[in-house]
XYZ file of C-alpha atoms in Angstrom:
702
model
C 0.389 0.171 -0.307
C 0.917 3.367 -0.721
C 2.378 5.801 2.471
C 0.254 7.592 3.791
C 0.550 10.920 5.446
C 0.150 10.614 8.966
C -2.536 12.401 11.190
C -0.387 15.550 12.229
C 2.277 15.523 9.653
C 3.049 18.890 8.824
C 2.713 20.571 11.657
C 5.201 21.742 14.569
C 7.637 24.925 14.829
C 8.312 26.931 12.071
C 11.456 27.080 10.324
C 14.206 29.143 13.050
C 11.816 28.441 15.950
C 9.283 31.175 14.720
C 5.578 31.041 15.237
C 4.022 28.637 13.106
C 1.868 29.781 10.554
C -1.691 29.570 11.262
C -3.467 26.610 9.626
C -4.511 27.159 5.787
C -8.139 28.456 5.063
C -10.108 25.111 4.412
C -14.094 26.158 2.771
C -14.305 23.491 0.089
C -13.665 19.321 -0.278
C -11.165 20.087 -2.561
C -9.101 21.326 -0.062
C -10.390 19.218 2.598
C -9.558 16.016 0.799
C -6.051 17.389 -0.831
C -4.435 16.826 2.756
C -4.474 13.095 3.718
C -4.203 14.244 7.345
C -7.484 14.438 7.325
C -7.612 10.832 6.721
C -10.603 9.432 9.715
C -8.872 6.471 8.584
C -5.368 7.459 8.487
C -5.176 5.110 4.918
C -5.894 1.802 6.559
C -9.294 1.825 4.466
C -8.879 -2.196 3.358
C -10.812 -3.036 6.350
C -13.744 -0.631 5.808
C -13.684 -1.879 2.253
C -14.188 -5.715 3.120
C -16.582 -4.808 5.592
C -18.973 -3.469 2.937
C -18.079 -5.753 0.248
C -19.861 -8.242 -1.187
C -19.242 -11.619 -2.955
C -15.555 -13.235 -2.620
C -14.449 -10.457 -0.699
C -16.839 -10.615 2.100
C -18.611 -14.222 1.976
C -20.540 -13.109 5.192
C -21.532 -9.623 4.675
C -23.755 -7.359 6.662
C -27.537 -7.313 5.474
C -27.840 -3.610 4.205
C -30.230 -2.147 7.180
C -27.349 -3.184 9.744
C -24.861 -1.400 6.961
C -27.159 1.304 7.067
C -27.149 2.274 10.529
C -23.458 1.803 10.942
C -22.921 4.329 8.493
C -25.411 6.691 9.889
C -24.271 6.397 13.367
C -20.252 6.818 12.085
C -21.112 10.434 10.952
C -23.223 11.198 14.001
C -20.206 10.206 16.040
C -17.750 12.884 14.399
C -16.388 10.466 11.380
C -16.766 11.433 7.854
C -17.839 8.983 5.226
C -18.150 9.027 1.709
C -19.632 7.104 -0.865
C -19.899 6.748 -4.654
C -23.838 6.182 -6.616
C -23.575 5.369 -10.469
C -26.143 8.025 -11.405
C -28.045 7.421 -14.621
C -31.067 9.099 -16.547
C -32.976 6.002 -17.092
C -32.230 2.994 -14.999
C -31.859 -0.163 -17.949
C -31.292 2.024 -20.793
C -28.422 0.451 -22.115
C -27.229 3.816 -24.132
C -26.492 5.477 -20.966
C -23.397 5.416 -18.839
C -23.627 7.582 -16.641
C -21.836 9.411 -14.460
C -20.271 8.216 -11.052
C -21.025 11.479 -8.209
C -19.262 11.725 -4.582
C -21.776 11.997 -1.971
C -20.397 12.475 1.976
C -21.548 12.525 5.643
C -24.236 9.899 4.946
C -26.693 10.465 8.356
C -29.800 9.862 9.282
C -31.701 13.234 10.694
C -32.662 12.000 14.342
C -35.138 13.503 16.475
C -33.171 16.046 19.249
C -34.638 14.919 22.706
C -37.164 17.610 23.963
C -37.250 18.582 20.958
C -40.584 19.054 18.685
C -40.915 16.780 15.763
C -40.200 17.715 12.642
C -40.932 16.269 8.746
C -37.451 14.643 8.421
C -37.491 12.940 11.804
C -35.812 9.507 10.588
C -35.043 10.456 6.997
C -31.275 10.416 5.612
C -29.542 12.808 3.464
C -25.870 13.380 2.421
C -24.633 16.082 0.944
C -23.748 15.724 -3.236
C -20.694 17.057 -4.627
C -18.466 20.135 -3.402
C -19.116 22.767 -1.322
C -19.116 25.992 -3.894
C -19.036 29.445 -2.214
C -20.749 28.398 1.271
C -23.258 26.648 -0.778
C -24.028 23.018 -0.983
C -26.491 20.487 -2.267
C -28.296 18.259 0.371
C -29.916 15.147 -1.374
C -32.398 12.615 0.319
C -30.607 9.027 0.814
C -32.646 6.032 0.496
C -31.928 3.204 2.499
C -32.252 0.969 -0.623
C -29.011 2.045 -2.003
C -26.868 -0.092 0.442
C -28.709 -2.968 -1.303
C -26.919 -5.553 -3.361
C -27.181 -5.616 -7.124
C -28.114 -7.782 -9.655
C -25.141 -10.308 -10.740
C -23.543 -9.504 -13.625
C -19.842 -10.399 -15.316
C -17.541 -7.914 -15.539
C -14.430 -8.305 -17.271
C -10.581 -7.563 -15.227
C -9.283 -4.447 -15.697
C -6.817 -5.288 -17.780
C -9.461 -6.875 -20.535
C -11.902 -3.784 -20.189
C -8.589 -1.389 -20.649
C -8.102 -3.536 -23.899
C -11.515 -3.132 -25.172
C -11.903 0.710 -24.378
C -8.543 0.928 -26.300
C -10.254 -1.033 -29.229
C -13.024 1.723 -29.767
C -12.590 5.268 -28.466
C -16.442 5.628 -29.281
C -17.597 2.601 -26.664
C -18.461 3.563 -23.057
C -19.147 0.087 -21.725
C -17.520 -2.648 -21.915
C -19.511 -6.021 -22.327
C -22.001 -7.696 -22.223
C -20.072 -11.268 -20.988
C -21.186 -14.222 -20.660
C -20.029 -17.589 -19.026
C -17.787 -18.530 -22.016
C -15.714 -15.265 -22.137
C -12.549 -15.625 -20.809
C -11.002 -13.099 -18.190
C -14.375 -12.269 -16.771
C -16.043 -13.171 -13.643
C -19.033 -13.050 -11.985
C -19.483 -10.373 -9.416
C -22.528 -8.848 -7.391
C -21.685 -5.323 -5.468
C -24.022 -2.732 -3.964
C -25.188 0.437 -5.428
C -23.585 2.672 -2.760
C -20.025 2.370 -2.751
C -17.601 3.242 0.026
C -14.624 4.931 -1.652
C -11.021 5.734 -0.067
C -10.493 8.855 1.336
C -7.163 9.442 -0.973
C -9.172 8.614 -4.158
C -12.405 10.610 -3.070
C -10.951 13.853 -4.525
C -11.206 12.310 -8.213
C -15.159 12.375 -7.835
C -15.466 15.567 -6.721
C -16.077 16.115 -10.509
C -18.561 13.750 -12.407
C -16.741 10.732 -13.526
C -17.864 8.481 -16.598
C -17.066 4.932 -16.078
C -14.645 4.731 -18.933
C -12.472 7.296 -17.152
C -12.099 5.285 -14.096
C -11.066 2.398 -16.240
C -8.386 4.197 -18.162
C -7.366 6.636 -15.852
C -7.907 5.954 -11.682
C -7.393 1.859 -11.948
C -3.813 2.940 -13.379
C -3.572 5.349 -10.731
C -4.463 3.027 -8.165
C -2.250 0.760 -9.253
C 0.480 2.559 -9.620
C -0.073 3.570 -5.330
C 0.342 -0.013 -4.890
C -3.272 0.155 -3.512
C -4.830 -2.794 -6.323
C -4.775 -5.723 -3.256
C -6.305 -3.385 -0.360
C -8.781 -1.843 -3.366
C -10.312 -4.923 -4.457
C -13.515 -4.879 -3.546
C -13.713 -1.023 -4.832
C -12.052 -1.851 -8.122
C -14.829 -4.520 -8.637
C -17.286 -1.812 -8.457
C -15.897 0.349 -11.071
C -15.350 -2.061 -13.368
C -19.048 -3.214 -13.002
C -19.664 0.356 -13.178
C -18.200 0.001 -16.654
C -19.735 -3.138 -17.716
C -22.941 -3.527 -20.146
C -25.225 -5.928 -18.373
C -27.618 -8.343 -20.675
C -30.795 -10.299 -20.163
C -31.861 -12.587 -22.410
C -29.832 -11.130 -25.004
C -31.184 -7.665 -24.639
C -28.861 -4.898 -23.330
C -29.810 -3.362 -19.904
C -27.208 -0.622 -18.829
C -24.994 -1.390 -15.740
C -26.172 -2.998 -13.136
C -25.557 -0.190 -10.682
C -26.965 2.250 -12.112
C -29.467 4.509 -10.626
C -31.151 7.687 -11.034
C -29.871 10.722 -9.113
C -31.097 11.078 -5.667
C -33.749 13.887 -5.344
C -32.237 17.141 -3.826
C -34.352 18.239 -0.483
C -36.347 21.190 0.025
C -34.419 22.612 2.959
C -36.183 24.490 6.196
C -34.012 26.252 9.053
C -33.880 22.880 11.023
C -32.453 20.361 8.245
C -29.657 23.282 7.287
C -28.279 23.485 10.796
C -28.486 19.450 10.787
C -26.355 19.352 7.578
C -24.263 22.089 8.507
C -23.343 20.976 11.712
C -21.425 18.155 9.388
C -19.918 20.346 6.990
C -18.322 23.242 9.409
C -16.870 19.853 11.501
C -14.814 19.159 7.787
C -14.628 22.449 6.801
C -13.392 24.475 9.290
C -12.831 27.683 7.859
C -16.719 27.684 7.283
C -17.274 27.513 10.943
C -19.248 31.054 11.969
C -18.693 31.267 15.674
C -16.168 33.220 15.215
C -17.783 35.789 13.165
C -20.342 35.641 14.891
C -18.995 36.793 18.290
C -17.006 39.557 16.176
C -20.505 40.274 14.884
C -21.888 40.464 18.679
C -19.212 43.024 19.748
C -19.956 45.657 16.527
C -23.826 45.227 17.210
C -23.343 46.152 20.772
C -21.498 49.683 19.855
C -24.096 50.453 17.556
C -27.318 49.193 19.279
C -29.572 52.460 18.252
C -28.640 52.170 14.938
C -29.055 48.721 14.539
C -32.144 48.212 15.828
C -33.791 51.307 13.347
C -32.383 49.948 10.803
C -34.133 46.337 11.390
C -37.148 48.385 11.999
C -37.232 49.930 8.224
C -35.831 46.474 6.992
C -39.302 45.050 8.394
C -41.367 47.658 6.813
C -39.572 47.318 3.482
C -40.010 43.447 3.805
C -43.614 43.507 4.966
C -44.569 46.150 2.441
C -42.661 43.817 -0.350
C -44.653 40.908 0.771
C -47.891 42.831 0.521
C -46.783 43.444 -3.433
C -45.787 39.763 -4.223
C -47.408 38.016 -6.356
C -48.178 34.425 -5.151
C -49.273 30.776 -7.008
C -52.744 32.007 -6.014
C -52.759 35.677 -6.934
C -50.885 34.486 -10.221
C -53.442 31.872 -11.662
C -56.708 33.162 -10.062
C -59.541 30.622 -10.319
C -57.395 28.217 -12.194
C -55.004 27.415 -8.929
C -57.345 24.425 -8.962
C -56.476 23.061 -12.216
C -52.697 23.521 -10.941
C -53.388 21.464 -7.996
C -55.728 18.875 -9.232
C -53.148 17.717 -12.191
C -50.186 17.634 -9.798
C -52.506 16.021 -7.314
C -51.248 18.063 -4.360
C -53.550 19.508 -1.506
C -52.022 23.129 -1.652
C -49.952 25.044 -3.298
C -47.015 24.460 -0.721
C -46.696 21.269 -2.095
C -46.314 22.640 -5.537
C -42.944 21.803 -7.256
C -40.591 24.939 -7.152
C -41.261 26.690 -10.514
C -44.907 27.568 -9.482
C -43.378 29.629 -7.045
C -40.804 30.948 -9.075
C -42.665 31.901 -11.942
C -45.068 34.541 -10.077
C -41.522 36.694 -8.437
C -39.880 37.390 -11.271
C -40.833 39.425 -13.922
C -42.890 38.263 -17.207
C -39.318 38.738 -19.832
C -38.094 36.142 -17.236
C -40.220 33.396 -17.244
C -38.860 31.156 -19.840
C -35.515 32.018 -18.544
C -36.589 30.466 -15.075
C -38.476 27.679 -16.970
C -35.127 26.681 -18.547
C -33.118 26.871 -14.992
C -35.954 24.409 -13.302
C -35.786 21.998 -16.907
C -31.943 22.167 -16.795
C -31.875 20.817 -12.826
C -34.740 17.995 -13.637
C -32.716 17.046 -16.599
C -29.465 16.891 -14.849
C -31.334 14.515 -12.119
C -33.077 12.399 -14.780
C -30.973 12.554 -17.793
C -27.713 14.006 -17.105
C -26.123 13.455 -20.794
C -28.723 15.039 -22.808
C -29.101 19.025 -23.724
C -33.058 20.358 -22.867
C -34.001 23.700 -24.367
C -37.267 24.760 -22.796
C -38.684 26.246 -26.070
C -40.141 29.893 -26.458
C -43.631 28.734 -27.816
C -44.476 26.777 -24.540
C -44.320 29.792 -22.540
C -47.924 30.630 -23.059
C -48.739 26.908 -22.377
C -47.768 27.113 -18.880
C -48.711 30.464 -18.132
C -52.622 30.002 -19.095
C -52.302 25.978 -17.737
C -52.889 24.888 -20.905
C -51.922 21.262 -20.508
C -54.593 19.634 -22.812
C -55.898 20.578 -26.603
C -59.855 20.209 -27.179
C -59.072 20.148 -30.939
C -58.284 16.173 -31.897
C -56.598 17.377 -35.696
C -54.218 19.821 -34.362
C -51.032 19.456 -32.427
C -49.788 23.085 -32.020
C -51.839 23.192 -28.663
C -51.689 22.042 -25.175
C -48.067 20.181 -23.625
C -47.219 16.939 -24.887
C -44.295 15.264 -26.492
C -44.518 16.489 -30.173
C -44.262 20.037 -28.880
C -41.360 19.866 -26.815
C -38.543 19.420 -29.041
C -36.343 16.428 -30.249
C -32.942 16.155 -27.970
C -31.627 13.372 -29.973
C -28.749 15.238 -32.409
C -26.557 18.211 -31.165
C -28.264 19.920 -34.201
C -31.294 20.032 -32.963
C -30.464 20.862 -29.675
C -28.130 24.251 -31.331
C -30.968 25.003 -33.350
C -33.535 25.345 -30.458
C -30.908 26.877 -28.489
C -30.761 29.800 -30.684
C -34.250 30.424 -31.136
C -34.719 30.749 -27.187
C -31.597 33.057 -27.236
C -33.193 35.013 -29.681
C -36.601 35.050 -27.739
C -34.682 36.200 -24.368
C -33.149 38.895 -26.237
C -36.383 39.683 -27.999
C -38.075 40.768 -24.756
C -34.893 41.575 -22.156
C -35.986 45.127 -22.980
C -39.266 44.709 -21.643
C -40.678 46.586 -24.745
C -43.624 45.335 -26.598
C -42.452 42.908 -29.571
C -43.399 43.407 -32.906
C -45.800 42.078 -34.954
C -43.344 39.655 -37.056
C -41.315 38.822 -33.849
C -44.555 37.981 -32.439
C -45.307 35.919 -35.337
C -41.772 34.048 -35.070
C -42.832 32.757 -31.738
C -45.814 31.780 -32.333
C -46.392 27.935 -32.405
C -45.108 26.259 -35.701
C -46.938 23.129 -37.553
C -43.842 22.952 -39.456
C -40.934 23.703 -36.851
C -42.236 23.189 -33.549
C -44.373 20.292 -33.976
C -41.655 17.701 -33.699
C -41.661 13.623 -35.055
C -39.878 10.980 -33.791
C -37.525 9.631 -36.619
C -37.089 6.076 -35.623
C -37.413 4.177 -32.476
C -34.136 6.247 -31.364
C -36.284 9.782 -31.848
C -39.273 8.094 -30.642
C -37.533 7.420 -26.782
C -35.624 10.790 -27.170
C -38.791 12.223 -27.198
C -40.486 11.067 -24.394
C -37.468 11.222 -22.189
C -38.112 14.931 -23.223
C -41.569 14.819 -22.343
C -40.564 12.946 -18.618
C -37.612 15.520 -18.071
C -40.890 17.832 -18.354
C -42.846 16.400 -15.952
C -40.725 16.043 -13.623
C -39.850 19.770 -13.636
C -43.628 20.789 -13.507
C -44.741 18.088 -10.913
C -41.878 16.517 -9.354
C -40.103 13.161 -9.450
C -43.031 11.171 -7.929
C -45.827 12.346 -10.141
C -47.749 9.295 -11.414
C -47.107 10.047 -15.121
C -43.440 9.990 -14.155
C -42.789 6.741 -12.575
C -45.529 5.467 -15.698
C -43.194 6.744 -18.281
C -40.049 5.436 -16.948
C -41.927 1.799 -16.829
C -42.909 2.054 -20.271
C -39.424 3.362 -21.717
C -37.700 0.181 -19.678
C -40.089 -1.652 -21.591
C -39.968 0.175 -24.779
C -36.051 -0.686 -24.989
C -37.032 -4.695 -23.976
C -38.925 -4.569 -27.060
C -37.265 -3.093 -29.978
C -35.886 -6.127 -30.821
C -39.120 -7.452 -31.719
C -40.449 -3.856 -33.476
C -40.082 -5.170 -36.760
C -42.083 -8.288 -36.596
C -45.199 -6.017 -35.039
C -48.171 -7.037 -36.926
C -50.092 -3.797 -38.308
C -53.380 -3.666 -40.033
C -51.724 -1.387 -42.833
C -47.998 -2.398 -43.547
C -47.798 1.031 -45.190
C -47.576 2.555 -41.584
C -44.466 0.323 -40.661
C -42.057 3.442 -41.131
C -44.599 5.426 -38.886
C -44.651 3.106 -36.013
C -42.346 5.068 -33.802
C -44.098 8.474 -34.079
C -47.917 5.801 -33.993
C -46.132 4.909 -30.570
C -45.429 8.647 -29.400
C -49.167 9.450 -30.233
C -50.450 6.901 -28.324
C -48.897 7.888 -25.373
C -49.573 11.566 -26.141
C -53.566 10.577 -26.291
C -53.232 8.563 -23.461
C -51.863 11.931 -21.712
C -54.443 14.340 -23.062
C -57.192 12.361 -21.858
C -55.904 12.036 -18.163
C -55.522 16.030 -18.064
C -59.046 16.313 -19.155
C -60.337 14.079 -16.663
C -57.559 14.763 -13.857
C -58.876 18.502 -14.499
C -62.634 17.947 -13.317
C -61.610 15.080 -10.788
C -61.666 15.978 -7.350
C -59.829 12.779 -6.286
C -56.437 11.913 -8.105
C -56.510 9.616 -10.709
C -53.660 7.190 -11.726
C -51.303 7.351 -14.553
C -53.190 5.062 -17.385
C -51.290 1.754 -17.962
C -49.198 2.852 -20.839
C -47.739 -0.822 -20.768
C -51.441 -1.643 -22.073
C -49.385 -0.745 -25.406
C -47.249 -3.980 -25.478
C -50.239 -6.314 -24.161
C -52.007 -4.840 -27.114
C -49.563 -5.588 -29.444
C -48.812 -9.102 -28.761
C -52.638 -10.093 -28.776
C -52.087 -9.061 -32.459
C -55.252 -6.609 -31.384
C -55.753 -3.147 -33.354
C -53.879 -0.013 -31.597
C -52.923 2.129 -34.009
C -54.037 5.672 -33.586
C -55.119 8.223 -35.964
C -52.694 10.938 -36.768
C -54.600 13.938 -37.846
C -54.392 14.230 -42.073
C -52.635 17.093 -42.294
C -49.542 15.726 -40.061
C -49.747 11.627 -41.809
C -49.217 13.391 -44.951
C -45.746 15.292 -43.780
C -44.618 12.218 -41.881
C -45.420 9.997 -44.879
C -43.044 12.670 -46.659
C -40.183 12.249 -44.225
C -40.086 8.975 -43.679
C -40.693 7.567 -47.401
C -44.087 6.112 -46.389
C -47.811 6.203 -48.109
C -50.736 4.454 -48.670
C -49.173 2.362 -50.974
C -45.650 0.951 -50.918
C -43.303 -0.263 -53.741
C -41.398 -2.941 -51.195
C -43.619 -5.892 -52.166
C -45.691 -5.287 -55.084
C -46.804 -8.656 -56.460
C -45.042 -9.640 -60.038
C -46.626 -9.246 -63.192
C -45.519 -12.042 -65.357
C -46.609 -10.345 -68.475
C -43.921 -8.296 -68.478
C -41.655 -10.877 -69.017
C -41.093 -11.524 -65.408
C -39.603 -8.182 -64.501
C -39.249 -8.315 -60.225
C -42.327 -6.677 -58.377
C -42.017 -3.122 -57.463
C -39.265 -2.733 -59.860
C -41.386 0.793 -61.080
C -40.230 2.664 -58.142
C -42.472 5.868 -57.150
C -40.609 8.820 -58.728
C -41.769 7.294 -62.115
C -45.311 6.625 -61.480
C -48.095 9.245 -62.531
C -48.898 10.025 -58.917
C -45.088 9.860 -57.435
C -43.650 13.404 -56.057
C -39.687 13.025 -56.902
C -38.740 15.313 -54.502
C -39.539 12.862 -51.641
C -37.368 10.544 -50.072
C -37.567 7.220 -51.606
C -37.224 3.273 -50.551
C -35.214 2.083 -53.196
C -36.115 -1.427 -54.320
C -33.248 -4.018 -55.566
C -33.678 -6.925 -57.445
C -31.792 -10.153 -56.440
C -29.272 -11.242 -59.695
C -28.860 -14.578 -58.192
C -31.764 -16.140 -56.773
C -31.944 -20.062 -55.923
C -33.904 -22.108 -57.785
C -35.482 -24.122 -55.310
C -37.706 -21.067 -54.579
C -39.418 -20.835 -57.510
C -42.171 -23.192 -56.872
C -42.723 -20.658 -54.156
C -42.613 -17.597 -56.407
C -44.852 -19.477 -58.743
C -47.797 -19.434 -56.118
C -48.535 -15.708 -56.305
C -48.644 -14.886 -52.887
C -46.750 -11.563 -51.560
C -44.013 -12.108 -48.640
C -45.385 -9.616 -46.587
C -48.836 -12.092 -46.384
C -46.488 -14.813 -45.937
C -45.238 -13.386 -42.741
C -47.986 -11.638 -41.367
C -49.676 -14.713 -41.308
C -46.624 -16.687 -40.120
C -47.055 -14.702 -36.871
C -43.788 -12.425 -34.887
C -43.208 -15.884 -33.157
C -42.010 -17.342 -36.834
C -40.084 -15.367 -38.381
C -38.241 -16.054 -41.357
C -34.524 -16.810 -40.905
C -33.630 -14.364 -44.279
C -35.465 -11.958 -45.749
C -38.038 -14.037 -47.775
C -38.869 -10.825 -50.184
C -35.342 -11.049 -51.270
C -34.661 -14.736 -51.442
C -37.891 -15.991 -52.452
C -39.677 -12.883 -54.403
C -36.623 -12.068 -55.945
C -36.072 -8.691 -54.729
C -37.038 -6.344 -51.651
C -36.328 -2.521 -51.025
C -33.622 -1.057 -48.884
C -35.305 -0.078 -45.805
C -36.133 -3.623 -45.167
C -35.959 -4.818 -41.430
C -33.474 -7.838 -43.030
C -31.601 -6.006 -45.511
C -28.031 -7.770 -43.746
C -29.282 -10.718 -45.349
C -30.045 -9.233 -49.234
C -26.850 -11.298 -50.182
C -26.239 -14.656 -51.232
C -27.275 -16.930 -48.514
C -25.226 -20.082 -46.713
C -26.607 -23.337 -47.934
C -27.905 -23.665 -43.872
C -29.575 -20.300 -44.076
C -31.372 -21.832 -47.785
C -32.215 -24.740 -46.063
C -33.927 -23.276 -43.309
C -35.891 -21.085 -45.375
C -37.020 -24.013 -47.444
C -38.524 -25.299 -44.623
C -40.110 -21.971 -42.933
C -41.355 -21.967 -46.809
C -43.006 -25.597 -46.419
C -45.030 -24.166 -43.403
C -46.052 -20.806 -44.669
C -46.103 -20.327 -48.452
C -49.187 -21.691 -48.909
C -52.281 -20.281 -50.113
C -55.402 -19.761 -47.302
C -57.052 -23.187 -46.659
C -54.179 -24.820 -49.659
C -51.603 -27.114 -49.289
């Protein structure tokens, strides 16, 4: 183990026997953690790591509740503790590597003997990150963070480093199976104790890849690889993709960010006590004594100033807008949608808006949206659109006109966060709006028209399943900003997104009544959620009791049962989406062969050469198979299309390779099995022949 500075090292008399200099001011954890003399364990962290570990490092680990009580008591006994959490936007998202964040002084708020009870009694809290300018973030600490994770096969440090070195764009290693060499099964806890001398590296959020490539070599160079084994295990698990049934589900360590605590005086005193114990220069005792002497010397002047200040504050309070004065009779609607008993229980944004000028409404909403985004989806950029400010101020969360998507507050109006280009364009438009209203003057007619909701610019449709997920993640973050992380819809959308991820590999096999809608499938999924939301909002506005979020997973039950579920999209938007995605009421993908034209492959007349085509539309390209296998000729002669055969076979009996290409003689470039548009192997041909024998028959025929 590397040598550590003992407590008190560096002290003693100053050179030459003079008075030693005063200790350096310590006002941040960056300064505190930089000095190993502050380490409460004096560098002997191995036993503590083993005690909190699970798996091979500790065959008999303490139960989560026992560990919880020990951790909480440690802080009350005057000793600092430091834990890491792996924060992800959506747990189970395979594309979100998350960040690793430091939390200190994890402790329970215990009721003081003889003191009146508070709302915090028995709850646990932690300080997230560093203390900046004396300000710190207190978050709720869930006892479940001490629970064990699902078991995952993680690579060795060397194997992970090699995998990352081979792919600069890779964020996670794996997934690994039992047959993969240099990998071992591990189970860890969600919260990981971090040794004092390595905590300083996490005052800035770190990615799992950074830990593998940068921190693990630092630990090895310090000679701490063996005592840090449980810590290294946890870091490797954060950097490993987990897979269930062949579906990637992200790291097993990932959790949503702890919720910030809305602090009152009692909680501030409780947490401040721990922080000033560590950061001595923040201790207000000396400053308070000096202030008392000054106050005594100018007592009469101070009293007059205090009286004037109280009068000014009373006058400001009498003039200040509140939620009730801002929204009037509509406040009842606000409370019903938020499912809270009074305005004090609303999210902070609703108390912010009445207290700022109108020209700061969008910036205030942007600030709260960014906070919610950092909590739920820290790797995405969220921009509050200028055109949605009136919807918030007027509490217009639903649109009574089902043929129009420019009204209300729904996923299609929030903008896409999938691409950096879209984010930059939205940011630029928001900046223009902020500059326009900053002076407080009335905008011109042209400016007003520019920032009104536009069908073409502001109604955003999803391109592909990644785009539809981005819209729904965006919607979830907006609802969290407005109604809080425990809002029924925030939780319902999380379950829906997790199920969406698990179903992505099956989306190409969903049975649709009209196959021309297949390119529109991602849009229709978002539309289904939007209609459920608007129906719920309208019902909740008129209901005096809270209504549960609709069962959004019902969509997947309908898909599994083959029930009709595709919602109608207003005609003016349907045409636009079909143009964007190359879909339409009839496509060339599986047009029947016309033997009268010399056996020309079906669909060889592309839409841009037909009388009704639009040459400006993005077209799917039909490609013919120049080397068809003759054994499929008997099936071709039966006059069936591959689409109707696949539909009759069902999603549970997929073809091994594309039947359109190999049996019918051609297919389109947007086919979900385009990777099999090639010369098939003998095994693939045999499998397709067997599939055709079972399914390529006329209805009722043999």
